[in-house]
CSV table of N, CA and C in Angstrom, one decimal:
chain,number,residue,atom,x,y,z
A,273,MET,N,11.6,14.3,5.8
A,273,MET,CA,10.9,14.3,4.5
A,273,MET,C,9.7,13.5,4.6
A,274,THR,N,8.6,14.1,4.0
A,274,THR,CA,7.3,13.4,4.0
A,274,THR,C,6.7,13.4,2.6
A,275,GLY,N,5.7,12.6,2.4
A,275,GLY,CA,5.0,12.6,1.2
A,275,GLY,C,4.4,14.0,0.9
A,276,ASP,N,4.0,14.7,2.0
A,276,ASP,CA,3.4,16.0,1.8
A,276,ASP,C,4.5,17.0,1.2
A,277,ASP,N,5.7,16.8,1.6
A,277,ASP,CA,6.8,17.6,1.1
A,277,ASP,C,6.9,17.5,-0.5
A,278,TYR,N,6.7,16.3,-1.0
A,278,TYR,CA,6.7,16.1,-2.4
A,278,TYR,C,5.5,16.7,-3.1
A,279,ILE,N,4.3,16.7,-2.4
A,279,ILE,CA,3.1,17.3,-3.0
A,279,ILE,C,3.3,18.8,-3.0
A,280,ASP,N,3.9,19.4,-1.9
A,280,ASP,CA,4.2,20.8,-1.9
A,280,ASP,C,5.2,21.2,-3.0
A,281,LEU,N,6.2,20.4,-3.2
A,281,LEU,CA,7.1,20.6,-4.3
A,281,LEU,C,6.4,20.6,-5.7
A,282,ALA,N,5.5,19.6,-5.8
A,282,ALA,CA,4.8,19.5,-7.1
A,282,ALA,C,4.0,20.8,-7.3
A,283,THR,N,3.4,21.4,-6.3
A,283,THR,CA,2.6,22.6,-6.4
A,283,THR,C,3.6,23.7,-6.8
A,284,GLN,N,4.7,23.8,-6.2
A,284,GLN,CA,5.7,24.8,-6.5
A,284,GLN,C,6.2,24.7,-8.0
A,285,LEU,N,6.4,23.5,-8.4
A,285,LEU,CA,6.8,23.3,-9.8
A,285,LEU,C,5.8,23.8,-10.9
A,286,LEU,N,4.6,23.8,-10.5
A,286,LEU,CA,3.6,24.3,-11.5
A,286,LEU,C,3.8,25.8,-11.9
A,287,ALA,N,4.5,26.5,-10.9
A,287,ALA,CA,4.8,27.9,-11.2
A,287,ALA,C,5.9,28.1,-12.2
A,288,GLY,N,6.7,27.0,-12.4
A,288,GLY,CA,7.8,27.0,-13.4
A,288,GLY,C,7.4,27.4,-14.8
A,289,GLY,N,6.2,27.0,-15.1
A,289,GLY,CA,5.6,27.4,-16.4
A,289,GLY,C,6.1,26.6,-17.6
A,290,SER,N,7.0,25.6,-17.5
A,290,SER,CA,7.5,24.9,-18.7
A,290,SER,C,7.1,23.4,-18.6
A,291,GLU,N,7.2,22.8,-19.7
A,291,GLU,CA,6.9,21.4,-19.7
A,291,GLU,C,7.7,20.5,-18.8
A,292,PRO,N,9.1,20.8,-18.7
A,292,PRO,CA,9.9,20.0,-17.8
A,292,PRO,C,9.4,20.2,-16.3
A,293,HIS,N,9.0,21.4,-16.0
A,293,HIS,CA,8.5,21.6,-14.6
A,293,HIS,C,7.2,20.8,-14.4
A,294,PHE,N,6.3,20.9,-15.4
A,294,PHE,CA,5.0,20.2,-15.3
A,294,PHE,C,5.2,18.7,-15.2
A,295,ARG,N,6.0,18.1,-16.0
A,295,ARG,CA,6.2,16.7,-16.0
A,295,ARG,C,6.8,16.3,-14.6
A,296,THR,N,7.7,17.1,-14.1
A,296,THR,CA,8.3,16.8,-12.8
A,296,THR,C,7.3,16.9,-11.7
A,297,ALA,N,6.4,17.9,-11.9
A,297,ALA,CA,5.3,18.1,-10.9
A,297,ALA,C,4.4,16.8,-10.8
A,298,VAL,N,4.1,16.3,-11.9
A,298,VAL,CA,3.3,15.1,-12.0
A,298,VAL,C,4.0,13.9,-11.3
A,299,SER,N,5.3,13.8,-11.5
A,299,SER,CA,6.1,12.7,-10.9
A,299,SER,C,6.1,12.9,-9.4
A,300,ARG,N,6.4,14.1,-8.9
A,300,ARG,CA,6.5,14.3,-7.5
A,300,ARG,C,5.2,14.2,-6.8
A,301,ALA,N,4.1,14.6,-7.5
A,301,ALA,CA,2.7,14.4,-6.9
A,301,ALA,C,2.5,12.9,-6.7
A,302,TYR,N,2.8,12.1,-7.7
A,302,TYR,CA,2.6,10.7,-7.5
A,302,TYR,C,3.4,10.1,-6.3
A,303,TYR,N,4.7,10.5,-6.3
A,303,TYR,CA,5.5,9.9,-5.2
A,303,TYR,C,5.0,10.4,-3.8
A,304,GLY,N,4.6,11.7,-3.8
A,304,GLY,CA,4.0,12.2,-2.5
A,304,GLY,C,2.8,11.4,-2.1
A,305,ALA,N,1.9,11.1,-3.0
A,305,ALA,CA,0.7,10.3,-2.7
A,305,ALA,C,1.1,8.9,-2.3
A,306,PHE,N,2.0,8.3,-3.0
A,306,PHE,CA,2.5,7.0,-2.7
A,306,PHE,C,3.0,6.9,-1.3
A,307,HIS,N,3.9,7.8,-0.9
A,307,HIS,CA,4.5,7.7,0.4
A,307,HIS,C,3.5,7.9,1.5
A,308,ILE,N,2.5,8.8,1.3
A,308,ILE,CA,1.4,9.0,2.3
A,308,ILE,C,0.6,7.7,2.4
A,309,GLY,N,0.3,7.1,1.3
A,309,GLY,CA,-0.4,5.8,1.3
A,309,GLY,C,0.4,4.7,2.0
A,310,ARG,N,1.7,4.6,1.7
A,310,ARG,CA,2.5,3.6,2.3
A,310,ARG,C,2.6,3.8,3.8
A,311,GLU,N,2.8,5.0,4.2
A,311,GLU,CA,2.8,5.2,5.7
A,311,GLU,C,1.5,4.9,6.4
A,312,PHE,N,0.4,5.1,5.7
A,312,PHE,CA,-0.9,4.8,6.3
A,312,PHE,C,-1.0,3.3,6.4
A,313,VAL,N,-0.6,2.6,5.3
A,313,VAL,CA,-0.7,1.1,5.4
A,313,VAL,C,0.3,0.6,6.5
A,314,ARG,N,1.4,1.1,6.6
A,314,ARG,CA,2.3,0.7,7.7
A,314,ARG,C,1.7,1.0,9.0
A,315,SER,N,1.0,2.1,9.2
A,315,SER,CA,0.4,2.4,10.5
A,315,SER,C,-0.7,1.4,10.8
A,316,CYS,N,-1.2,0.6,9.8
A,316,CYS,CA,-2.1,-0.4,10.1
A,316,CYS,C,-1.5,-1.8,10.4
A,317,GLY,N,-0.1,-1.7,10.5
A,317,GLY,CA,0.6,-2.9,10.8
A,317,GLY,C,1.0,-3.8,9.7
A,318,ILE,N,1.1,-3.3,8.5
A,318,ILE,CA,1.5,-4.1,7.3
A,318,ILE,C,2.8,-3.6,6.8
A,319,LEU,N,3.7,-4.5,6.7
A,319,LEU,CA,5.1,-4.2,6.2
A,319,LEU,C,5.1,-4.2,4.7
A,320,MET,N,5.6,-3.2,4.1
A,320,MET,CA,5.7,-3.1,2.6
A,320,MET,C,7.1,-3.6,2.2
A,321,PRO,N,7.1,-4.3,1.1
A,321,PRO,CA,8.4,-4.7,0.6
A,321,PRO,C,9.2,-3.5,0.1
A,322,ALA,N,10.5,-3.6,0.2
A,322,ALA,CA,11.4,-2.5,-0.3
A,322,ALA,C,11.7,-2.8,-1.7
A,323,SER,N,10.7,-2.8,-2.5
A,323,SER,CA,10.9,-3.1,-4.0
A,323,SER,C,9.8,-2.4,-4.7
A,324,PRO,N,9.8,-2.5,-6.0
A,324,PRO,CA,8.8,-1.9,-6.8
A,324,PRO,C,7.4,-2.5,-6.5
A,325,GLU,N,7.4,-3.7,-6.0
A,325,GLU,CA,6.1,-4.3,-5.6
A,325,GLU,C,5.3,-3.5,-4.6
A,326,ALA,N,6.0,-2.7,-3.9
A,326,ALA,CA,5.3,-1.8,-2.9
A,326,ALA,C,4.2,-1.0,-3.5
A,327,HIS,N,4.4,-0.5,-4.7
A,327,HIS,CA,3.5,0.4,-5.4
A,327,HIS,C,2.1,-0.3,-5.5
A,328,LYS,N,2.1,-1.5,-6.0
A,328,LYS,CA,0.8,-2.2,-6.2
A,328,LYS,C,0.2,-2.6,-4.8
A,329,HIS,N,1.1,-3.0,-3.9
A,329,HIS,CA,0.6,-3.5,-2.6
A,329,HIS,C,-0.1,-2.3,-1.8
A,330,VAL,N,0.5,-1.1,-1.9
A,330,VAL,CA,-0.2,0.0,-1.2
A,330,VAL,C,-1.6,0.2,-1.8
A,331,ARG,N,-1.7,0.2,-3.1
A,331,ARG,CA,-3.0,0.4,-3.8
A,331,ARG,C,-4.0,-0.7,-3.3
A,332,TRP,N,-3.5,-2.0,-3.4
A,332,TRP,CA,-4.4,-3.1,-3.0
A,332,TRP,C,-4.8,-3.0,-1.6
A,333,CYS,N,-3.9,-2.7,-0.7
A,333,CYS,CA,-4.3,-2.6,0.7
A,333,CYS,C,-5.3,-1.5,0.9
A,334,LEU,N,-5.1,-0.3,0.3
A,334,LEU,CA,-6.1,0.8,0.4
A,334,LEU,C,-7.4,0.3,-0.1
A,335,ALA,N,-7.4,-0.4,-1.2
A,335,ALA,CA,-8.7,-0.8,-1.9
A,335,ALA,C,-9.4,-1.9,-1.1
A,336,ASN,N,-8.7,-2.6,-0.2
A,336,ASN,CA,-9.3,-3.6,0.6
A,336,ASN,C,-9.4,-3.3,2.1
A,337,ALA,N,-9.5,-2.0,2.4
A,337,ALA,CA,-9.6,-1.6,3.8
A,337,ALA,C,-11.0,-1.5,4.3
A,338,GLY,N,-12.0,-1.7,3.4
A,338,GLY,CA,-13.4,-1.7,3.8
A,338,GLY,C,-13.9,-0.2,3.9
A,339,SER,N,-13.3,0.7,3.2
A,339,SER,CA,-13.6,2.1,3.3
A,339,SER,C,-13.8,2.6,1.9
A,340,ARG,N,-14.9,3.3,1.6
A,340,ARG,CA,-15.2,3.8,0.3
A,340,ARG,C,-14.1,4.9,0.0
A,341,GLU,N,-13.8,5.7,1.0
A,341,GLU,CA,-12.8,6.8,0.8
A,341,GLU,C,-11.4,6.2,0.5
A,342,LEU,N,-11.0,5.2,1.1
A,342,LEU,CA,-9.7,4.6,0.8
A,342,LEU,C,-9.8,3.8,-0.5
A,343,ASP,N,-10.9,3.3,-0.9
A,343,ASP,CA,-11.0,2.6,-2.2
A,343,ASP,C,-10.9,3.7,-3.2
A,344,ASP,N,-11.5,4.9,-3.1
A,344,ASP,CA,-11.3,6.0,-4.0
A,344,ASP,C,-9.9,6.4,-4.0
A,345,ALA,N,-9.2,6.5,-2.9
A,345,ALA,CA,-7.8,6.9,-2.8
A,345,ALA,C,-6.9,5.9,-3.6
A,346,ALA,N,-7.3,4.6,-3.6
A,346,ALA,CA,-6.5,3.6,-4.3
A,346,ALA,C,-6.7,3.8,-5.8
A,347,VAL,N,-7.9,4.2,-6.3
A,347,VAL,CA,-8.2,4.5,-7.7
A,347,VAL,C,-7.4,5.7,-8.1
A,348,GLN,N,-7.4,6.7,-7.2
A,348,GLN,CA,-6.6,7.9,-7.5
A,348,GLN,C,-5.1,7.7,-7.6
A,349,LEU,N,-4.6,6.8,-6.7
A,349,LEU,CA,-3.2,6.5,-6.7
A,349,LEU,C,-2.8,5.8,-8.0
A,350,GLU,N,-3.7,4.9,-8.5
A,350,GLU,CA,-3.4,4.2,-9.8
A,350,GLU,C,-3.4,5.2,-10.9
A,351,SER,N,-4.4,6.1,-10.9
A,351,SER,CA,-4.4,7.1,-12.0
A,351,SER,C,-3.2,8.0,-11.9
A,352,LEU,N,-2.7,8.4,-10.7
A,352,LEU,CA,-1.5,9.2,-10.6
A,352,LEU,C,-0.3,8.4,-11.1
A,353,ARG,N,-0.2,7.1,-10.8
A,353,ARG,CA,0.9,6.3,-11.3
A,353,ARG,C,1.0,6.3,-12.8
A,354,SER,N,-0.2,6.1,-13.4
A,354,SER,CA,-0.3,6.0,-14.8
A,354,SER,C,0.2,7.4,-15.4
A,355,ALA,N,-0.3,8.5,-14.9
A,355,ALA,CA,0.2,9.8,-15.3
A,355,ALA,C,1.6,10.0,-15.2
A,356,ARG,N,2.2,9.5,-14.0
A,356,ARG,CA,3.6,9.7,-13.8
A,356,ARG,C,4.4,8.9,-14.8
A,357,ASN,N,4.0,7.7,-15.1
A,357,ASN,CA,4.7,6.9,-16.1
A,357,ASN,C,4.7,7.6,-17.5
A,358,LYS,N,3.5,8.1,-17.8
A,358,LYS,CA,3.5,8.9,-19.1
A,358,LYS,C,4.4,10.1,-19.1
A,359,ALA,N,4.3,10.8,-18.0
A,359,ALA,CA,5.1,12.1,-17.9
A,359,ALA,C,6.6,11.8,-17.9
A,360,ASP,N,7.0,10.7,-17.3
A,360,ASP,CA,8.4,10.3,-17.2
A,360,ASP,C,9.0,9.6,-18.4
A,361,TYR,N,8.1,8.8,-19.1
A,361,TYR,CA,8.6,7.9,-20.1
A,361,TYR,C,8.1,8.2,-21.5
A,362,ASP,N,7.0,8.9,-21.7
A,362,ASP,CA,6.5,9.2,-23.0
A,362,ASP,C,6.6,10.7,-23.3
A,363,LEU,N,7.8,11.1,-23.8
A,363,LEU,CA,8.1,12.5,-24.0
A,363,LEU,C,7.4,13.0,-25.2
A,364,SER,N,6.8,12.2,-26.0
A,364,SER,CA,6.0,12.6,-27.2
A,364,SER,C,4.6,13.0,-26.8
A,365,ASN,N,4.2,12.6,-25.6
A,365,ASN,CA,2.9,12.9,-25.1
A,365,ASN,C,2.8,14.4,-24.8
A,366,ARG,N,2.0,15.1,-25.5
A,366,ARG,CA,1.9,16.6,-25.3
A,366,ARG,C,0.9,17.0,-24.2
A,367,GLY,N,0.3,16.0,-23.6
A,367,GLY,CA,-0.6,16.3,-22.5
A,367,GLY,C,0.0,17.0,-21.3
A,368,PHE,N,1.3,17.0,-21.2
A,368,PHE,CA,1.9,17.6,-20.0
A,368,PHE,C,2.5,19.0,-20.3
A,369,ALA,N,2.2,19.5,-21.5
A,369,ALA,CA,2.7,20.8,-21.9
A,369,ALA,C,1.8,22.0,-21.4
A,370,LYS,N,0.6,21.7,-20.9
A,370,LYS,CA,-0.3,22.7,-20.5
A,370,LYS,C,-0.6,22.6,-19.0
A,371,LEU,N,-0.6,23.8,-18.3
A,371,LEU,CA,-0.8,23.9,-16.9
A,371,LEU,C,-2.1,23.2,-16.5
A,372,PRO,N,-3.2,23.5,-17.1
A,372,PRO,CA,-4.5,22.9,-16.6
A,372,PRO,C,-4.5,21.4,-16.6
A,373,ASN,N,-3.8,20.8,-17.6
A,373,ASN,CA,-3.8,19.3,-17.6
A,373,ASN,C,-3.0,18.7,-16.5
A,374,VAL,N,-1.9,19.4,-16.1
A,374,VAL,CA,-1.1,19.0,-15.0
A,374,VAL,C,-1.6,19.3,-13.6
A,375,THR,N,-2.3,20.4,-13.5
A,375,THR,CA,-2.8,20.8,-12.2
A,375,THR,C,-3.8,19.8,-11.7
A,376,ILE,N,-4.5,19.1,-12.6
A,376,ILE,CA,-5.5,18.0,-12.2
A,376,ILE,C,-4.7,17.0,-11.4
A,377,HIS,N,-3.6,16.6,-11.8
A,377,HIS,CA,-2.8,15.5,-11.2
A,377,HIS,C,-2.3,15.9,-9.8
A,378,VAL,N,-1.8,17.1,-9.7
A,378,VAL,CA,-1.3,17.6,-8.4
A,378,VAL,C,-2.5,17.7,-7.4
A,379,ARG,N,-3.6,18.2,-7.9
A,379,ARG,CA,-4.8,18.3,-7.0
A,379,ARG,C,-5.3,16.9,-6.6
A,380,ARG,N,-5.2,16.0,-7.5
A,380,ARG,CA,-5.6,14.6,-7.2
A,380,ARG,C,-4.7,14.0,-6.1
A,381,ALA,N,-3.4,14.3,-6.1
A,381,ALA,CA,-2.5,13.8,-5.1
A,381,ALA,C,-2.9,14.5,-3.7
A,382,ALA,N,-3.2,15.8,-3.7
A,382,ALA,CA,-3.6,16.4,-2.5
A,382,ALA,C,-4.9,15.9,-2.0
A,383,SER,N,-5.8,15.6,-2.9
A,383,SER,CA,-7.1,15.1,-2.5
A,383,SER,C,-7.0,13.7,-1.8
A,384,MET,N,-6.1,12.9,-2.5
A,384,MET,CA,-5.9,11.5,-2.0
A,384,MET,C,-5.2,11.6,-0.6
A,385,ALA,N,-4.3,12.5,-0.4
A,385,ALA,CA,-3.6,12.7,0.9
A,385,ALA,C,-4.6,13.1,2.0
A,386,ALA,N,-5.5,14.0,1.6
A,386,ALA,CA,-6.5,14.4,2.6
A,386,ALA,C,-7.4,13.2,3.0
A,387,ALA,N,-7.8,12.4,2.0
A,387,ALA,CA,-8.7,11.3,2.3
A,387,ALA,C,-8.0,10.3,3.2
A,388,ILE,N,-6.7,10.1,3.0
A,388,ILE,CA,-6.0,9.1,3.8
A,388,ILE,C,-5.9,9.7,5.2
A,389,ARG,N,-5.6,11.0,5.3
A,389,ARG,CA,-5.4,11.6,6.7
A,389,ARG,C,-6.7,11.6,7.4
A,390,ALA,N,-7.9,11.6,6.7
A,390,ALA,CA,-9.2,11.6,7.4
A,390,ALA,C,-9.5,10.2,7.8
A,391,ALA,N,-8.9,9.2,7.2
A,391,ALA,CA,-9.2,7.8,7.6
A,391,ALA,C,-8.6,7.5,9.0
A,392,LYS,N,-9.2,6.6,9.7
A,392,LYS,CA,-8.7,6.2,11.0
A,392,LYS,C,-8.1,4.8,10.9
A,393,ALA,N,-6.9,4.7,11.1
A,393,ALA,CA,-6.2,3.4,11.0
A,393,ALA,C,-6.9,2.4,11.9
A,394,ALA,N,-7.3,2.8,13.1
A,394,ALA,CA,-7.9,1.8,14.0
A,394,ALA,C,-9.2,1.3,13.4
A,395,ASP,N,-9.9,2.0,12.6
A,395,ASP,CA,-11.2,1.6,12.0
A,395,ASP,C,-11.0,0.6,10.8
A,396,VAL,N,-9.9,0.8,10.1
A,396,VAL,CA,-9.7,0.0,8.9
A,396,VAL,C,-8.6,-1.1,9.0
A,397,ALA,N,-7.8,-0.9,10.0
A,397,ALA,CA,-6.7,-1.9,10.2
A,397,ALA,C,-7.1,-3.3,10.2
A,398,PRO,N,-8.2,-3.7,10.9
A,398,PRO,CA,-8.5,-5.1,10.9
A,398,PRO,C,-8.8,-5.7,9.5
A,399,ALA,N,-9.6,-4.9,8.7
A,399,ALA,CA,-9.9,-5.4,7.3
A,399,ALA,C,-8.7,-5.4,6.4
A,400,MET,N,-7.8,-4.4,6.6
A,400,MET,CA,-6.6,-4.3,5.8
A,400,MET,C,-5.7,-5.4,6.2
A,401,ARG,N,-5.5,-5.7,7.5
A,401,ARG,CA,-4.7,-6.8,7.9
A,401,ARG,C,-5.2,-8.1,7.4
A,402,ALA,N,-6.5,-8.3,7.5
A,402,ALA,CA,-7.0,-9.6,7.0
A,402,ALA,C,-6.8,-9.8,5.5
A,403,TYR,N,-6.9,-8.7,4.7
A,403,TYR,CA,-6.6,-8.8,3.3
A,403,TYR,C,-5.1,-9.1,3.2
A,404,ALA,N,-4.2,-8.4,3.9
A,404,ALA,CA,-2.8,-8.6,3.7
A,404,ALA,C,-2.4,-10.1,4.1
A,405,GLN,N,-3.1,-10.6,5.1
A,405,GLN,CA,-2.8,-12.0,5.5
A,405,GLN,C,-3.2,-12.9,4.4
A,406,ARG,N,-4.3,-12.7,3.7
A,406,ARG,CA,-4.8,-13.6,2.6
A,406,ARG,C,-3.8,-13.6,1.5
A,407,VAL,N,-3.2,-12.5,1.2
A,407,VAL,CA,-2.3,-12.4,0.1
A,407,VAL,C,-0.8,-12.5,0.4
A,408,ASN,N,-0.6,-12.9,1.7
A,408,ASN,CA,0.8,-13.2,2.2
A,408,ASN,C,1.7,-12.0,2.3
A,409,LEU,N,1.2,-10.8,2.6
A,409,LEU,CA,2.0,-9.7,3.0
A,409,LEU,C,2.5,-9.9,4.4
A,410,LEU,N,3.6,-9.3,4.7
A,410,LEU,CA,4.1,-9.4,6.1
A,410,LEU,C,3.4,-8.4,7.0
A,411,LEU,N,3.1,-8.9,8.2
A,411,LEU,CA,2.4,-8.1,9.2
A,411,LEU,C,3.3,-7.8,10.3
A,412,ASP,N,3.2,-6.6,10.9
A,412,ASP,CA,3.8,-6.4,12.2
A,412,ASP,C,3.2,-7.2,13.2
A,413,SER,N,3.8,-7.4,14.4
A,413,SER,CA,3.1,-8.2,15.4
A,413,SER,C,1.9,-7.4,15.9
A,414,PRO,N,0.9,-8.1,16.3
A,414,PRO,CA,-0.4,-7.4,16.7
A,414,PRO,C,-0.3,-6.4,17.8
């Protein structure tokens, strides 16, 4: 199971055509993007906590990697998390009842995944590890 599997599922859910499908698509898109980001951060030698704190740490590590593309990915991840929270918890929000509104979030997750895959861990790991050390995240041995 990979983050890409969640993004693929989110894309499939768009075909369901109903608000429950659309809300679930937004949720799966976020988690797909999150897992891809977390694996990239791990590939740079940073251990993520097995707690809800991992969500913000992934964003912060991406934002502090010294890469404009990864900084953009961090912003996209935050936007996706906000949308996921609304989709999952604010059932009165009608923004998830229409396919075009939801498609944006699924595409954002795919775009973020592509940006992370294009990044080279070897190029950004030193900056990301230096940031992680400053904020007391655990590092793998060098």
